[in-house]
Every structure is written in C-alpha cells, then in structure tokens.
PDB file of C-alpha atoms in Angstrom:
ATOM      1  CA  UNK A   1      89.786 126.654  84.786  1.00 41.00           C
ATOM      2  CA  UNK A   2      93.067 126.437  83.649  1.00 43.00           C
ATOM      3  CA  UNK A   3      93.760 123.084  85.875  1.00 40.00           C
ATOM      4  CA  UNK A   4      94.719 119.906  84.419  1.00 37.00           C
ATOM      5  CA  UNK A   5      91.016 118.992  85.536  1.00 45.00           C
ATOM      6  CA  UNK A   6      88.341 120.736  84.252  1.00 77.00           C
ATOM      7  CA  UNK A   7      85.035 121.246  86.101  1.00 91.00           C
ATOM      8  CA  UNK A   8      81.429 121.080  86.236  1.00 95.00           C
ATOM      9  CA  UNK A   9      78.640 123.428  88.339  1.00 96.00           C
ATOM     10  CA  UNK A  10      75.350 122.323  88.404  1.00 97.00           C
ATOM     11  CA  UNK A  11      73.401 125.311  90.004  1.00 98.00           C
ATOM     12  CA  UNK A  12      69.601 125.363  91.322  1.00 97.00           C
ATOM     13  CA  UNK A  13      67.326 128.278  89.787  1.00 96.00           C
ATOM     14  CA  UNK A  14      65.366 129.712  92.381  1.00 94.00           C
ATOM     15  CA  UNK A  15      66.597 131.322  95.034  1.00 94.00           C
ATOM     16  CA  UNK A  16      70.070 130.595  93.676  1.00 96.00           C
ATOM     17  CA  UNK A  17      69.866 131.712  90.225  1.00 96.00           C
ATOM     18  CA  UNK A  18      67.484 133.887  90.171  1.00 95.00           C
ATOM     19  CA  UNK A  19      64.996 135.399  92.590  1.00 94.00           C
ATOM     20  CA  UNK A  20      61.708 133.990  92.060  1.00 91.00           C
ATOM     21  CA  UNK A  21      59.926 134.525  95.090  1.00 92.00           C
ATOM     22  CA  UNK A  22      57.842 137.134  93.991  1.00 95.00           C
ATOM     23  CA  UNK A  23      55.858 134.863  91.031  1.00 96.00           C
ATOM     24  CA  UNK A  24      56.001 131.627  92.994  1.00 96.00           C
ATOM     25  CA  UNK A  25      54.066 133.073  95.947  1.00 96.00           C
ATOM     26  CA  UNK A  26      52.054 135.143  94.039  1.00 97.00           C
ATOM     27  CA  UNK A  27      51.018 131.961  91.912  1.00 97.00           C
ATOM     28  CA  UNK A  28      51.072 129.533  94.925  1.00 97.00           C
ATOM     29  CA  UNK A  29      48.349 132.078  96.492  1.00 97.00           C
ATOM     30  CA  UNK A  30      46.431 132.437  93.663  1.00 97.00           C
ATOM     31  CA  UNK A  31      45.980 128.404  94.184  1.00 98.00           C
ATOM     32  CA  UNK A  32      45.033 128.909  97.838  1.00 97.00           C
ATOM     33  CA  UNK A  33      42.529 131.214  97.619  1.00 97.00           C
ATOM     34  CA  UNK A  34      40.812 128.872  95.058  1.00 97.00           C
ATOM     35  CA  UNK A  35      41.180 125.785  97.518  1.00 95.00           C
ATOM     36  CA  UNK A  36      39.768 126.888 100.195  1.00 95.00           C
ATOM     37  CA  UNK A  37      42.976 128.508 102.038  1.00 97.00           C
ATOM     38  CA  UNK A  38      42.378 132.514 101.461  1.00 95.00           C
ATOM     39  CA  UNK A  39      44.814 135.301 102.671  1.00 92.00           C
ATOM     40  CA  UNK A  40      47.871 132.948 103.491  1.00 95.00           C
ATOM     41  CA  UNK A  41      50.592 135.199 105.102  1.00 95.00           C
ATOM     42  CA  UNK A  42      53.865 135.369 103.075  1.00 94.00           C
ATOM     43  CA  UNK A  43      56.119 132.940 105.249  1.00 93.00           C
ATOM     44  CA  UNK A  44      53.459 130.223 104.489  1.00 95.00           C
ATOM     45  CA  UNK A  45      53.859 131.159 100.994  1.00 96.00           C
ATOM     46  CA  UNK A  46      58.111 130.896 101.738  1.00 93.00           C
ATOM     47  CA  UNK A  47      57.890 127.131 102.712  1.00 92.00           C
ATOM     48  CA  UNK A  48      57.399 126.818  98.964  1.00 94.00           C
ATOM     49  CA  UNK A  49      60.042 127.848  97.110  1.00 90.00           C
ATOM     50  CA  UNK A  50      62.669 125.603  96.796  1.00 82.00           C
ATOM     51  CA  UNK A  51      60.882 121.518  97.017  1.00 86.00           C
ATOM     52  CA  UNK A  52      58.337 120.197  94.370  1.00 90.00           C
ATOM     53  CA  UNK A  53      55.453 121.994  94.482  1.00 93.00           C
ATOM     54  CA  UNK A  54      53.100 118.825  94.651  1.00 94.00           C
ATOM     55  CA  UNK A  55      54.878 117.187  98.144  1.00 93.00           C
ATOM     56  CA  UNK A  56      54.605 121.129  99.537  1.00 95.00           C
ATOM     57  CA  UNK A  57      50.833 121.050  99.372  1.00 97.00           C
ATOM     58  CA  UNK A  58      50.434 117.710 100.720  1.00 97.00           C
ATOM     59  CA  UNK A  59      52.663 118.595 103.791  1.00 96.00           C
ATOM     60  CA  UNK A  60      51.597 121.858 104.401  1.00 97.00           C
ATOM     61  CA  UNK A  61      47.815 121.373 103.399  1.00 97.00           C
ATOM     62  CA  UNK A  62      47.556 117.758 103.830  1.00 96.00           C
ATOM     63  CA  UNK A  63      46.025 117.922 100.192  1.00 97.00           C
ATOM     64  CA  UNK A  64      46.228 113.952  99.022  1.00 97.00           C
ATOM     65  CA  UNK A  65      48.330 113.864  96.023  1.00 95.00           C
ATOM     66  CA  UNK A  66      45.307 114.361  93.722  1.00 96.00           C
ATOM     67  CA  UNK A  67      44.452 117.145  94.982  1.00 97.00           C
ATOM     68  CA  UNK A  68      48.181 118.653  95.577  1.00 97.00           C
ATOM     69  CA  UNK A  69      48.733 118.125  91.443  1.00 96.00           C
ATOM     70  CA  UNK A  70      45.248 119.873  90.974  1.00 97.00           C
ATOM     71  CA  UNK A  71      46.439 123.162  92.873  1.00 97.00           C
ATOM     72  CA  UNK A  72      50.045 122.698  91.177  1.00 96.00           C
ATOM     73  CA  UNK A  73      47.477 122.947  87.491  1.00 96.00           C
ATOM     74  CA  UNK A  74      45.975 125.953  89.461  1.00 97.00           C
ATOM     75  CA  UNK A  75      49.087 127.832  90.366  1.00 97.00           C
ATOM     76  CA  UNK A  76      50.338 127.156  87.172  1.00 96.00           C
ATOM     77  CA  UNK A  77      47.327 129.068  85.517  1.00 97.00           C
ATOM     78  CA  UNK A  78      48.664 132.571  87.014  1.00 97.00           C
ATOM     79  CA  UNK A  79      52.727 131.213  86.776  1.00 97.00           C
ATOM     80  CA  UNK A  80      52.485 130.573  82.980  1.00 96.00           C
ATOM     81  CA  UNK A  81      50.881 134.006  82.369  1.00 96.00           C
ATOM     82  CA  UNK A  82      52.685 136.424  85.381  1.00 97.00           C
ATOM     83  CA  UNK A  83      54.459 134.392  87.625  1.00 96.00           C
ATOM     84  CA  UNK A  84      56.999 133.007  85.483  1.00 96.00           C
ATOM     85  CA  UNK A  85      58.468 136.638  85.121  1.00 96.00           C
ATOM     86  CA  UNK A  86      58.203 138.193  88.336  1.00 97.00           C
ATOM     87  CA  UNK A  87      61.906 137.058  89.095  1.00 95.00           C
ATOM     88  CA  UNK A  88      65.640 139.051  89.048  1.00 95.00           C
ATOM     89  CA  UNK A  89      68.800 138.171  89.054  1.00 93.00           C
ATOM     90  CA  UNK A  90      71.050 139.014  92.248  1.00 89.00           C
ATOM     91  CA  UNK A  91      73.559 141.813  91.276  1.00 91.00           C
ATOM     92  CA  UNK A  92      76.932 140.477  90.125  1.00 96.00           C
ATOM     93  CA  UNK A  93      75.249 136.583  89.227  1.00 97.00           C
ATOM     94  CA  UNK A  94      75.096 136.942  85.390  1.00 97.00           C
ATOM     95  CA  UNK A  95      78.775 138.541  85.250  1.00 97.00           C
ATOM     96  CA  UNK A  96      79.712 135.778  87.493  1.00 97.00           C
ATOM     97  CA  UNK A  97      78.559 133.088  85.284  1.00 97.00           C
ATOM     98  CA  UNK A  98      79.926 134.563  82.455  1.00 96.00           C
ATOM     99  CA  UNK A  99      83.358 134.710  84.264  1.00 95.00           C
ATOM    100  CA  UNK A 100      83.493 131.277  84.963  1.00 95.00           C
ATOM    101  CA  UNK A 101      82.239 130.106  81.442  1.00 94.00           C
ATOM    102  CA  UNK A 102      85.258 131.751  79.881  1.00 93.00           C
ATOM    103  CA  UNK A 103      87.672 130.435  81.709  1.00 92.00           C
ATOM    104  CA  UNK A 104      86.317 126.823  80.833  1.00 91.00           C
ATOM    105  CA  UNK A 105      84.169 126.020  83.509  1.00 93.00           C
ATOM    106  CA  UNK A 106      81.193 123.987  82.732  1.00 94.00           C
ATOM    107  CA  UNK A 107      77.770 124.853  83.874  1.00 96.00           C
ATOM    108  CA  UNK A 108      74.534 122.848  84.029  1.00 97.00           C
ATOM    109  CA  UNK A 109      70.944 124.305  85.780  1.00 98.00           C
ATOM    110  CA  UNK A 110      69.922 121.401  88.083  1.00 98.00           C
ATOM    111  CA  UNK A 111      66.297 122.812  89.344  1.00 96.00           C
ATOM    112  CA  UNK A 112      62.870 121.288  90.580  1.00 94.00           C
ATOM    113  CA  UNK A 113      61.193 123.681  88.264  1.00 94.00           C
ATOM    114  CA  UNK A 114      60.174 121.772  85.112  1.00 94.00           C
ATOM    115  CA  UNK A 115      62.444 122.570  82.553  1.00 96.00           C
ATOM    116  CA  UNK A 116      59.857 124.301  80.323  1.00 95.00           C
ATOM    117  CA  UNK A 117      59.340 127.557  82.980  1.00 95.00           C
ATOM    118  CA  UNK A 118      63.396 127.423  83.460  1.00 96.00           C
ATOM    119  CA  UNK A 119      64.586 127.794  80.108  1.00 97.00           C
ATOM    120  CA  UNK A 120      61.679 130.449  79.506  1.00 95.00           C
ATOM    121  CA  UNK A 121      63.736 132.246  82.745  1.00 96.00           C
ATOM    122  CA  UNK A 122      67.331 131.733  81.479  1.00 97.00           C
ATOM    123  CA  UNK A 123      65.802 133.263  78.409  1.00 96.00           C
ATOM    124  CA  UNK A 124      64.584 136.191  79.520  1.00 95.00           C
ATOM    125  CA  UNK A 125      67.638 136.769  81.288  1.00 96.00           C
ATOM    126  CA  UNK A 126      69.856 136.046  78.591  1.00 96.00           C
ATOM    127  CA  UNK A 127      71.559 133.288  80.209  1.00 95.00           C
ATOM    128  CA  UNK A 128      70.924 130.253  77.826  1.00 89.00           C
ATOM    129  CA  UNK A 129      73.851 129.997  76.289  1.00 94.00           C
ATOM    130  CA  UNK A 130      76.066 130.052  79.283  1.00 97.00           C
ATOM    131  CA  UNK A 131      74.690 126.274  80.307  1.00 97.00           C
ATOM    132  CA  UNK A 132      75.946 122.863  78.392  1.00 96.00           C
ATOM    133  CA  UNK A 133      72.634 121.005  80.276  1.00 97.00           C
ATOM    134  CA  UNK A 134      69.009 122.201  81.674  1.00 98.00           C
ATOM    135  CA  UNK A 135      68.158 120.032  83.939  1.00 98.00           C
ATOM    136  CA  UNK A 136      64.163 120.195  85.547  1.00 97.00           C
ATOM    137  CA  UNK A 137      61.416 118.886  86.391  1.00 95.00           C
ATOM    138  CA  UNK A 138      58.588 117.304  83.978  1.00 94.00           C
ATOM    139  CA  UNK A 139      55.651 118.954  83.717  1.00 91.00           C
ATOM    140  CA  UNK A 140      53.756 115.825  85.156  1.00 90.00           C
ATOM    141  CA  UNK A 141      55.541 115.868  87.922  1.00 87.00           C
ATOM    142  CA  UNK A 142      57.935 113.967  87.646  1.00 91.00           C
ATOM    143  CA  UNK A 143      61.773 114.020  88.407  1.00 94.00           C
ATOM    144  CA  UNK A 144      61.242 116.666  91.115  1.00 91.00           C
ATOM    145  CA  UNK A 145      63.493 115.282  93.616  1.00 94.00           C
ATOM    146  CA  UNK A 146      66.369 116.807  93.778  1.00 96.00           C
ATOM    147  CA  UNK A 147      68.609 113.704  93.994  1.00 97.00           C
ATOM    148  CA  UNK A 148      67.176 112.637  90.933  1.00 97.00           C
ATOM    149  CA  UNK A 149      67.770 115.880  89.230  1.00 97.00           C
ATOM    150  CA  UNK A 150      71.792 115.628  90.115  1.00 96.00           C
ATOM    151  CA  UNK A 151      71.828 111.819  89.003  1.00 95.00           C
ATOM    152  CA  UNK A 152      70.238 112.570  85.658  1.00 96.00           C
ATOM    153  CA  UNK A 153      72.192 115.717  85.875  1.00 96.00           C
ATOM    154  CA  UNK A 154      75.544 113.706  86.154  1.00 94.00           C
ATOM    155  CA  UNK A 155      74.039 111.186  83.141  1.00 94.00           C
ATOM    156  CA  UNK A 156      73.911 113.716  80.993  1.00 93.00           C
ATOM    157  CA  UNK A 157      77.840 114.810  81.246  1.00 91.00           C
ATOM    158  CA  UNK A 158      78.873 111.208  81.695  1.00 84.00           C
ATOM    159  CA  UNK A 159      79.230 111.090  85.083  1.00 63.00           C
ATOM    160  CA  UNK A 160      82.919 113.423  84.865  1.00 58.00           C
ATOM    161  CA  UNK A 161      84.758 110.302  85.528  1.00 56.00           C
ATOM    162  CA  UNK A 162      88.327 111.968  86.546  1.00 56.00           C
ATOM    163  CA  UNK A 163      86.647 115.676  86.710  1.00 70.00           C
ATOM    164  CA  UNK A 164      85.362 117.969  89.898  1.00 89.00           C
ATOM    165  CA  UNK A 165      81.642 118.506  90.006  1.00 94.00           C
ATOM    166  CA  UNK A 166      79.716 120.861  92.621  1.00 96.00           C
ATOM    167  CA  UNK A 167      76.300 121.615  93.535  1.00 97.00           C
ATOM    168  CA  UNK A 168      75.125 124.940  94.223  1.00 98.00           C
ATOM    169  CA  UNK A 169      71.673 125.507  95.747  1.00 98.00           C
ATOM    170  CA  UNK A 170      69.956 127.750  98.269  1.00 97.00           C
ATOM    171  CA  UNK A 171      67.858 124.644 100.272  1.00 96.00           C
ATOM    172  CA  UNK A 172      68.561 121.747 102.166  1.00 96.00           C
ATOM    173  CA  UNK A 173      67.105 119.486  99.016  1.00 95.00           C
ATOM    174  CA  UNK A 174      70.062 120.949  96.940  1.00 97.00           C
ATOM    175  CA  UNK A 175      72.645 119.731  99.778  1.00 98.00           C
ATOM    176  CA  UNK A 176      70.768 116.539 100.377  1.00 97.00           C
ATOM    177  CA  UNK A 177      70.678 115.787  97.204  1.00 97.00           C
ATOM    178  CA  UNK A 178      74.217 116.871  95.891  1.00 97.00           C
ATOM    179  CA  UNK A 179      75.429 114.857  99.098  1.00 96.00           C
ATOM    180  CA  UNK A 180      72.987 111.385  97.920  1.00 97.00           C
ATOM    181  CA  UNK A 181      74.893 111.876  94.671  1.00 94.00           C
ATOM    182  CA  UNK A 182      78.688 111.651  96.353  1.00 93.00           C
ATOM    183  CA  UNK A 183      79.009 115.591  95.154  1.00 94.00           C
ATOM    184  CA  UNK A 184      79.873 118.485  97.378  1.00 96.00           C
ATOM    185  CA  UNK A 185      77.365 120.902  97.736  1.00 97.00           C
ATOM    186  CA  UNK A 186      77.783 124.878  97.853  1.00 98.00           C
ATOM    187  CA  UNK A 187      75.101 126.491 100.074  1.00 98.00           C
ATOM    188  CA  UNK A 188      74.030 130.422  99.407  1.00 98.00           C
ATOM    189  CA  UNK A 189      72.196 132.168 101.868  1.00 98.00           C
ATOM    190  CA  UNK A 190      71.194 134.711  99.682  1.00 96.00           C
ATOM    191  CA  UNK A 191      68.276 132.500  98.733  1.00 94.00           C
ATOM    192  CA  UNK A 192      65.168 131.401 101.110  1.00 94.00           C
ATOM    193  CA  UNK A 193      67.193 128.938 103.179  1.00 94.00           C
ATOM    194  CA  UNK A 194      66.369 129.607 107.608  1.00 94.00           C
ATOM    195  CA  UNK A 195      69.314 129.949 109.139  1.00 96.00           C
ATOM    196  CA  UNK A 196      71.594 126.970 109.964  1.00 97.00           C
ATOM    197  CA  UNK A 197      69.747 124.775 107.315  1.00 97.00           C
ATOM    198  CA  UNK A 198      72.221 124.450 104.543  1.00 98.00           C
ATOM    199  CA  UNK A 199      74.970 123.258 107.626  1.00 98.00           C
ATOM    200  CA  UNK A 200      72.478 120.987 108.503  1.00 98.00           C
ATOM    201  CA  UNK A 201      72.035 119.353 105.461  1.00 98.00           C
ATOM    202  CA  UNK A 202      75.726 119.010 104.855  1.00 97.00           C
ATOM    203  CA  UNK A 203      76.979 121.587 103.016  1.00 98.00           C
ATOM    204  CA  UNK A 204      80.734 121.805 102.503  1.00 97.00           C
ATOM    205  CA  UNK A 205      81.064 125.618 101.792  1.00 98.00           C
ATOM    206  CA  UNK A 206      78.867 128.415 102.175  1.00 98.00           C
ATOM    207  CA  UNK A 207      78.381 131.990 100.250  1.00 98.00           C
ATOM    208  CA  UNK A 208      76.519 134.849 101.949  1.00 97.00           C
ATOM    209  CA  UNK A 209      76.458 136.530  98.857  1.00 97.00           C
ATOM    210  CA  UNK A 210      76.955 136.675  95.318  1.00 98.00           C
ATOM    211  CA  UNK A 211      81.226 137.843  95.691  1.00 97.00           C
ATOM    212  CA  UNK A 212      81.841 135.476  98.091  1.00 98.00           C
ATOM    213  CA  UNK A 213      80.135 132.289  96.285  1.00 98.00           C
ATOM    214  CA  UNK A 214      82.401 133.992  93.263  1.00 97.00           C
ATOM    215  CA  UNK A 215      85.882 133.247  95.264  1.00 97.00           C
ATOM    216  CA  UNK A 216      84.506 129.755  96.307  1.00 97.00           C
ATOM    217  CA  UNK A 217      84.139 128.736  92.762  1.00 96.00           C
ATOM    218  CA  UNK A 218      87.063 130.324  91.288  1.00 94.00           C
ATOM    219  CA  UNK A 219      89.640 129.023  94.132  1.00 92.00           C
ATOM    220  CA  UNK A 220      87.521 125.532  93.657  1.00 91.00           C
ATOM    221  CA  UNK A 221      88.795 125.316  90.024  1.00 84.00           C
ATOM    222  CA  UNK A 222      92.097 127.209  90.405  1.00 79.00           C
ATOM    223  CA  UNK A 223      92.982 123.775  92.447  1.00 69.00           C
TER     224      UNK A 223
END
C-alpha cells in the first residue's frame, strides 16, 4: 500500500487459503468409522471444515467433550500422515498474496487449525515467508475460537493502533469473530460457506472468487 496508512490481513486457511476439504473429511471419516458412525455422506463430513474440530463432534455427534477430543486424537492419526496434504491452492491465491506483500501489505494466517498442521501447509505451498504472524490453534485444543484467534492475532501486531486491519475467512466464525474483535470481515464464497451465511454473520464485503477478493483488497489499501 502506498497510503499514508499501512495495513494488515489476517486470512483463515481452509477454505480460504487453501482447499483442504479433501484431507479434513477424509481424516474426520476415518474417526467416524472408528466411533461407531460408518459411511457418513460427504455433506456431514462438510459441517466440519471451518469450526474447532472438538465443538463439531459434540454438536453433530453429541460426543461429550471427552470423547469429541478422543476422535479429534483419532482423526489426527490419518491427518498427520495423509490428510494434512490432500489440500490446493485456488488458482490466482499465491500470486495474489505475493502482490499484496510487495506493495507493503501485511499479512498474518488467523486459522482454527493448530498452528503446527498450518505452517506444515504454508510450507508445502511455499507461502511461509509471505506472513509476519501464524496464528492457530494449540494442539490441546485450545485457542480454537475464532475470536480468540483475531484478539491474539491483533496482540501480536500491537493492536495497529492508527492502521486498517481486515479479516478474511470463508465461515460465519471468521465474520463473527472479526466482527467480536471491532474488525471488518471479508467473506469468500469460494470456500465451504451455504449460501447467505457470510451476510448473515456480518460481513462487510464479499468475493466470489479469487479476482474479485483481489480488487477488494487492493482498492481497501489504495484508500
């Protein structure tokens, strides 16, 4: 950005990043069937990506939260080995990123997914060195909320006192979140989001795809 004001992005990793479908339901499955829920159909499998994993099996399953962390240990078994590279990149995402990190913008990752599978991801995508902050989950489960995310998110780069900061995610727990936090969220439907849910949830602008969530952010800090 070439504004007096310089900004910060915080962006989710699945569904927004990155499409990770593919290894989370594959892994979240491979849980099931050992739990006593075989042959789930894939928009079961859906309702998962995007909220900690944990709270998703005790609403869907009505697992107590015992059992919910024991089938996020079980998923994890086929994630850490497969799951946590079955995932792509949407065409024109990583040339996006790169556009806006040379032309100042700051980005942070700001993702329920503990930070130990995410930076594996950005990794493997080459992507690591684009982000100032990684932002996740613990692998205890803990800070999966997504309004805690942004707050520790915002800790970390001193809350940008006299600097614009947006939240881009592909659920309503990104817009929630971002909107808890006093930040305006960016909604992509090019993620796992039902229609209408992002609007819901409060989202100030929305991308239907990777261009358009490109002029968003560049006219955003162009102002």
């Amino acid at each position: 950005c070439r504004a007096p004001m310089s900004a910060w992005i915080l962006f989710d990793l699945d569904g927004t990043l990155t499409d990770s479908g593919e290894g989370v339901m594959k892994s979240v499955r491979y849980a099931l069937d050992r739990m006593g829920f075989p042959d789930e159909p894939e928009s079961a499998l859906r309702r998962f990506i995007g909220p900690p994993l944990h709270k998703s099996f005790m609403d869907f399953y009505g697992f107590s939260e015992e059992k919910a962390f024991e089938a996020v240990e079980t998923m994890r078994v086929r994630y850490r080995e497969k799951g946590v590279y079955e995932n792509h990149m949407l065409p024109g995402m990583k040339a996006m990123l790169q556009k806006l990190y040379e032309r100042g913008v700051r980005l942070c990752v700001a993702t329920s997914k503990p930070v130990f599978f995410t930076e594996k991801i950005l990794h493997q995508h080459g992507l690591e060195g684009l982000f100032t902050h990684v932002v996740g989950a613990n692998m205890d489960g803990t800070m999966t909320d997504k309004t805690e995310v942004i707050t520790e998110a915002l800790r970390r780069i001193g809350g940008a006192q006299g600097e614009r900061v947006f939240m881009v995610g592909d659920r309503k727990f990104d817009m929630i979140g971002a909107k808890n936090c006093g930040v305006p969220g960016i909604g992509v439907y090019f993620g796992y989001a039902e229609p209408g849910e992002l609007e819901a949830a409060g989202a100030q602008y929305i991308a239907r795809d990777v261009p358009a969530l490109e002029r968003i952010l560049l006219g955003l800090c162009e102002k």
